[in-house]
Amino acid sequence: MKGGMSGQDLVITGLGALTNLATGRTRLSECMTAKPDQRQQKDYSLAGFKAMPLMRDKRHLKSISHSDSVGMAGVSVLLDDAKLNIGDYPAARIGVYVGSPSPCASDNDAYREAIIASHKGDGSYDLATFARLSHEARPVTLLTGLTNNVLCYTSLLMDARGPNSSYMASAVAGQLAVINAMQRLKRGKIDLAIAGGFAFPTDPIYLAMLTKHGLTQRGVPNKNYETVPFGLDPETIGMVLADGAAFVAIERREQARCRGASVLATLVGGAVTSDGLGPKHFHSDGRSILRLLHKVVEQAGISPADVGLVVSGAAGITDLDLAELNALQQFFAGVTEAPALAVPSKLWGNLLEAGGLMEIGFLNEIYQAGAVPASLSVAVPGSRFGAKIDQTKPYVLLLRTSAWGEYSCIVVKREDP
């Protein structure tokens, strides 16, 4: 895998990035380098987001929920970024793979006000209030919240009739979609994959559930509302939940070259692991994360010494973040110089099902700069990880972690300068 480029390499040729901060690769890149006061966030929600201007097919908005519109807007941005259109590939050779959130209040607009009004604030609901306020809602509105809507309408956009999969309600869902797509491409089942995920965790029900589990960050007076990873501030812990979408186009290098596509990175490996201990239970020593790291570099045909950058999954949950850090320190213990460490949740919060993908769009810029920008970097006392990047080490690990003991990692190779 360390050799030169091959026409059969799987490459990423576009990114559909959507957050409360900005839309698209260029705008998000500007946010990375903006002054702190220009990127300061108080709210990572897309509740007021209007998808209409971004949609490839605006008619789809009539049949999908607000949260689905976030996903479809991300797909539309991707198709524009990758310059993809119907006819670029045979319909049967296109696959769609989507990580999506579980149904939530915003998925059923006719019930939304009733759900919000009946919420008691402690994660429970007054059913009498809900029944009184929701009696006029039409049951057909439930169809707008089907979990595979984004997969369905993305398939219509590209006339995609190849193998497809949908993954739901997991912080690793977006990466899992990409990993499955990669395997289908390697087995020759498809030639083009649209893969990624979208998330809407600021929905009242989703937010109440995660808050009830003690996983969300509480507002702290006189402090910025942003992720503080690895327990660096004991008073500021928990996830900063963010809505958004991140989708990528994956194809073979030679086919991408023939259609004039730009390559963002080479996709060389991906794997998932799980502690299997149930909700909010995970091995605090990071053993499953360590196993994942060994598995994914072996699959990619590289060694820890080839890795120049780790994109951390740090969520702001202290025990989970420290488990990740412990695994990373063990994994790179035998390397003379540890790779740089980036923590994107500092900038755009925890994107859950959409996490661990949009950083692919900025890898070349980060490498060319020779260091992780301040907006994504963090100094961890006692660790060997810093911000400086060894530009001779082109491989990047994009890691995702979950308080449910689920972990995933994707390995990409930056494009030669």
XYZ file of C-alpha atoms in Angstrom:
417
model
C 0.000 0.000 0.000
C 3.025 2.285 0.513
C 3.845 2.257 -3.189
C 2.915 4.781 -5.861
C -0.545 5.658 -7.055
C -2.661 3.079 -8.851
C -5.655 3.529 -11.113
C -7.490 1.096 -8.832
C -6.924 3.198 -5.709
C -10.156 4.220 -4.020
C -10.229 7.996 -3.864
C -12.503 10.586 -2.297
C -13.524 13.157 -4.882
C -15.946 15.406 -3.063
C -17.259 16.478 0.316
C -20.749 17.585 1.276
C -20.145 19.405 4.557
C -22.888 21.189 6.453
C -22.762 22.600 9.991
C -24.135 25.573 11.890
C -20.773 27.252 11.266
C -20.797 27.081 7.484
C -21.654 25.050 4.401
C -19.154 23.541 1.970
C -15.423 22.906 2.044
C -14.333 26.471 1.357
C -16.448 28.110 4.044
C -15.566 25.503 6.672
C -11.896 25.909 5.821
C -12.253 29.626 6.494
C -13.764 28.827 9.902
C -10.724 26.725 10.804
C -8.397 29.680 10.421
C -10.738 32.432 11.641
C -9.995 34.377 14.796
C -11.578 32.844 17.928
C -14.113 35.650 18.321
C -15.290 35.087 14.740
C -15.968 31.389 15.212
C -17.314 31.481 18.770
C -20.458 29.391 19.021
C -23.372 29.580 21.421
C -25.689 27.301 19.488
C -24.789 24.416 17.176
C -28.385 23.780 16.121
C -29.786 23.806 12.582
C -33.391 24.195 13.754
C -33.792 27.313 11.601
C -31.881 25.922 8.625
C -33.414 26.398 5.155
C -32.393 23.650 2.736
C -34.201 25.037 -0.317
C -31.266 26.997 -1.868
C -28.955 23.966 -1.699
C -31.272 21.209 -2.915
C -30.561 19.457 -6.216
C -34.260 18.588 -6.463
C -36.392 20.974 -4.424
C -39.488 18.787 -4.875
C -38.062 16.336 -2.349
C -38.622 18.835 0.459
C -42.361 18.154 0.236
C -41.844 14.558 1.329
C -39.130 14.733 3.964
C -38.736 16.084 7.487
C -36.605 18.999 8.596
C -33.818 16.740 9.871
C -33.879 14.797 6.595
C -33.532 18.105 4.754
C -30.205 18.589 6.547
C -29.069 15.243 5.158
C -30.331 15.941 1.651
C -28.703 19.380 1.643
C -25.414 17.705 2.560
C -25.819 15.241 -0.310
C -26.637 18.062 -2.727
C -23.531 19.993 -1.649
C -21.487 16.817 -2.180
C -22.798 16.223 -5.703
C -21.927 19.799 -6.639
C -18.483 19.567 -5.029
C -17.702 16.269 -6.787
C -19.298 17.482 -10.049
C -21.447 14.351 -10.209
C -24.560 13.999 -12.348
C -26.905 11.280 -13.540
C -25.217 9.385 -16.352
C -21.661 9.694 -15.044
C -21.882 6.051 -13.965
C -24.273 3.212 -14.887
C -27.213 3.167 -12.466
C -26.529 -0.400 -11.323
C -22.939 0.514 -10.435
C -23.822 3.293 -7.972
C -24.344 2.538 -4.278
C -25.681 4.785 -1.514
C -24.718 4.332 2.150
C -26.185 6.578 4.843
C -25.801 6.972 8.591
C -28.903 8.630 10.035
C -30.286 9.633 13.446
C -33.207 7.849 15.032
C -36.664 9.391 14.440
C -37.121 12.552 16.469
C -39.649 15.308 17.060
C -38.599 17.292 14.015
C -39.129 14.223 11.827
C -42.874 14.589 12.317
C -43.634 18.276 12.021
C -47.336 17.876 12.745
C -46.503 16.391 16.155
C -43.600 18.659 16.992
C -45.437 21.336 18.965
C -47.302 18.697 20.954
C -44.071 16.917 21.832
C -42.340 20.117 22.909
C -45.331 21.285 24.974
C -45.689 17.944 26.764
C -42.011 17.676 27.703
C -41.566 17.992 31.485
C -37.891 18.931 31.312
C -36.573 15.819 33.034
C -36.686 13.466 30.065
C -40.323 12.428 30.624
C -43.574 13.564 28.966
C -47.125 14.412 29.995
C -49.136 12.045 27.798
C -52.424 13.835 28.476
C -50.974 17.083 27.118
C -49.576 15.280 24.096
C -52.928 13.610 23.354
C -54.811 16.903 23.649
C -52.494 18.833 21.322
C -51.775 16.162 18.711
C -55.296 14.938 17.865
C -55.441 16.943 14.619
C -52.166 15.589 13.224
C -52.513 13.319 10.218
C -50.809 9.895 10.615
C -49.408 10.231 7.085
C -46.928 12.783 8.477
C -45.129 9.887 10.146
C -43.885 8.875 6.688
C -41.688 11.961 6.565
C -39.623 10.516 9.402
C -38.637 7.175 7.879
C -34.999 6.530 8.720
C -34.052 5.614 5.143
C -35.555 8.715 3.498
C -32.172 10.292 2.745
C -30.933 7.038 1.236
C -34.088 6.819 -0.891
C -33.999 10.372 -2.224
C -30.234 10.305 -2.794
C -30.758 7.204 -4.919
C -33.357 9.103 -6.931
C -30.972 12.033 -7.458
C -28.327 9.786 -9.044
C -30.611 7.012 -10.334
C -28.536 4.751 -8.084
C -29.665 1.125 -8.305
C -26.668 -0.678 -6.858
C -26.285 -2.190 -3.360
C -27.119 0.190 -0.528
C -27.266 0.272 3.271
C -28.624 2.464 6.057
C -27.189 2.764 9.574
C -29.050 4.382 12.441
C -28.453 6.084 15.786
C -24.744 5.573 16.345
C -21.852 8.004 16.659
C -19.955 5.782 14.221
C -22.796 5.500 11.672
C -21.328 7.905 9.108
C -17.943 6.198 9.135
C -19.597 2.779 9.081
C -21.398 3.826 5.896
C -18.071 4.783 4.313
C -16.383 1.559 5.440
C -19.172 -0.581 3.977
C -19.071 1.409 0.738
C -15.311 0.883 0.545
C -15.722 -2.881 0.906
C -18.376 -2.984 -1.845
C -16.018 -1.080 -4.151
C -13.118 -3.398 -3.329
C -15.256 -6.431 -4.132
C -16.193 -4.928 -7.492
C -19.902 -4.627 -6.687
C -20.069 -0.906 -7.521
C -17.971 1.816 -9.173
C -19.243 4.877 -7.300
C -20.411 5.279 -3.723
C -22.196 8.165 -2.074
C -21.566 7.636 1.635
C -21.713 9.511 4.917
C -24.154 10.613 7.565
C -26.266 13.382 9.025
C -27.242 14.233 12.584
C -29.864 16.277 14.412
C -29.077 15.713 18.121
C -30.324 19.150 19.210
C -33.871 17.887 18.637
C -35.746 18.148 21.982
C -36.247 14.408 22.439
C -32.720 13.449 21.396
C -31.272 16.167 23.613
C -33.422 15.117 26.593
C -32.318 11.498 26.235
C -28.598 12.298 26.128
C -28.937 14.836 28.960
C -30.749 12.265 31.101
C -27.738 9.976 30.642
C -25.461 12.800 31.815
C -23.621 13.013 28.500
C -24.206 16.641 27.520
C -22.300 19.732 28.565
C -24.092 22.145 30.851
C -23.659 25.839 30.212
C -20.927 27.388 32.359
C -21.125 31.170 32.987
C -18.351 33.266 31.429
C -17.033 30.342 29.387
C -17.287 29.592 25.699
C -19.701 26.813 24.815
C -17.246 24.427 23.186
C -15.917 20.914 23.660
C -13.204 20.578 26.298
C -11.573 17.185 25.615
C -9.565 14.775 27.778
C -10.872 16.187 31.068
C -8.683 19.286 30.750
C -11.301 21.331 32.625
C -13.191 19.323 35.288
C -15.888 22.010 35.385
C -16.606 21.756 31.661
C -17.360 18.188 30.652
C -19.873 16.497 28.386
C -20.764 16.595 24.717
C -21.514 19.789 22.842
C -24.173 18.457 20.477
C -24.162 19.719 16.903
C -26.462 19.231 13.914
C -24.907 18.675 10.523
C -24.130 16.440 7.575
C -20.999 15.036 5.966
C -21.026 12.965 2.780
C -18.225 11.865 0.466
C -17.998 10.468 -3.058
C -15.768 7.400 -3.436
C -14.597 6.066 -6.795
C -11.532 4.513 -8.427
C -8.701 6.861 -9.276
C -8.641 6.065 -12.985
C -12.377 6.579 -13.389
C -12.188 9.807 -11.403
C -9.364 11.016 -13.644
C -11.332 10.195 -16.787
C -14.252 12.363 -15.708
C -11.964 15.204 -14.598
C -12.644 14.941 -10.869
C -10.352 16.401 -8.213
C -9.036 13.991 -5.580
C -9.158 15.016 -1.918
C -7.553 11.881 -0.452
C -6.995 8.168 -1.005
C -9.152 5.858 1.106
C -6.966 2.976 2.260
C -8.673 1.318 5.219
C -11.453 1.297 7.753
C -12.655 -0.836 10.650
C -15.028 -0.905 13.629
C -14.929 -2.467 17.095
C -17.177 -2.542 20.149
C -16.826 -3.222 23.851
C -20.259 -4.856 23.812
C -21.009 -3.768 27.386
C -24.196 -1.784 26.736
C -25.130 1.913 26.979
C -22.682 4.123 28.878
C -20.405 1.178 29.560
C -16.965 0.914 27.992
C -13.506 -0.324 28.930
C -11.778 2.620 30.564
C -8.331 1.374 29.524
C -9.214 1.772 25.835
C -8.436 -1.851 24.972
C -10.998 -2.024 22.156
C -9.769 1.259 20.684
C -6.212 -0.088 20.729
C -7.379 -3.270 19.013
C -9.143 -1.126 16.406
C -5.995 0.890 15.688
C -3.904 -2.234 15.149
C -6.612 -3.726 12.953
C -7.019 -0.699 10.723
C -3.318 -0.067 10.029
C -2.808 -3.750 9.248
C -5.675 -3.558 6.773
C -4.138 -0.434 5.229
C -0.724 -2.095 4.927
C 1.072 0.559 6.965
C 2.659 0.917 10.409
C 2.222 3.474 13.212
C 5.410 5.167 11.987
C 3.664 6.104 8.719
C 0.940 8.144 10.443
C 1.415 11.913 10.432
C -1.926 13.000 11.863
C -4.602 11.574 14.136
C -8.041 13.173 14.012
C -9.364 12.440 17.485
C -12.903 11.400 18.268
C -12.695 13.226 21.619
C -16.286 13.898 22.653
C -15.786 15.827 25.893
C -16.767 12.822 28.033
C -13.760 12.587 30.341
C -13.502 8.815 30.928
C -14.114 8.054 27.251
C -11.605 10.653 26.070
C -8.959 9.350 28.469
C -9.588 5.786 27.255
C -8.951 7.009 23.705
C -5.816 8.890 24.765
C -4.486 5.825 26.597
C -5.009 3.666 23.499
C -3.279 6.213 21.267
C -0.297 6.497 23.607
C 0.120 2.718 23.675
C -0.280 2.450 19.921
C 2.416 5.041 19.175
C 4.708 4.086 22.092
C 7.318 2.571 19.782
C 7.407 5.505 17.367
C 10.261 7.986 17.659
C 8.042 10.991 17.018
C 4.308 10.849 17.744
C 1.914 12.203 15.102
C 0.054 15.481 15.343
C -3.333 15.414 17.060
C -6.436 17.286 15.882
C -9.657 17.605 17.897
C -12.395 18.865 15.528
C -15.122 18.672 18.179
C -13.541 21.835 19.612
C -14.625 23.719 16.503
C -17.944 22.254 15.368
C -19.097 20.189 18.318
C -20.040 16.517 18.306
C -21.754 15.669 15.031
C -22.633 12.098 16.117
C -23.802 10.239 12.970
C -22.112 12.844 10.745
C -18.797 12.836 12.618
C -15.332 11.775 11.512
C -15.664 12.635 7.821
C -15.637 16.331 6.997
C -12.005 16.674 8.108
C -11.070 14.784 4.926
C -11.761 17.941 2.951
C -9.033 19.917 4.730
C -6.174 17.432 5.102
C -4.076 18.819 2.271
C -4.382 22.355 3.632
C -3.378 21.230 7.122
C -0.386 19.308 5.782
C 0.738 22.203 3.621
C 0.604 24.499 6.659
C 2.795 22.024 8.547
C 0.693 22.197 11.695
C -2.811 21.660 13.017
C -4.612 25.032 13.244
C -5.263 26.392 16.722
C -9.009 25.862 16.289
C -8.452 22.079 16.099
C -5.414 21.603 18.337
C -5.138 20.921 22.048
C -2.201 20.623 24.426
C -2.510 17.479 26.548
C -0.112 17.529 29.532
C 2.091 14.444 29.704
C 1.324 13.259 26.158
C 3.651 13.190 23.157
C 1.047 14.533 20.756
C 1.402 18.065 19.469
C 0.329 20.265 16.578
C 3.360 19.988 14.279
C 2.933 17.636 11.311
C 5.715 15.579 9.724
C 4.870 16.131 6.058
C 6.789 12.989 5.039
C 4.181 10.855 6.826
C 1.106 11.044 4.574
C -1.315 8.746 6.396
C -4.131 10.041 8.587
C -6.285 8.198 11.137
C -9.821 9.541 11.576
C -11.113 8.083 14.831
C -14.647 7.965 16.251
C -15.634 7.002 19.786
C -18.967 6.552 21.535
C -20.115 6.351 25.152
C -21.971 3.214 24.041
C -18.595 1.497 23.574
C -18.623 1.713 19.768
C -15.503 2.756 17.883
C -14.529 3.223 14.257
C -11.492 4.430 12.344
C -10.828 5.344 8.729
C -7.343 5.580 7.216
C -6.755 8.007 4.374
C -3.634 9.133 2.556
C -3.184 12.772 1.676
C -2.625 13.580 -1.979
C 0.960 14.210 -3.040
C 1.655 17.956 -3.155
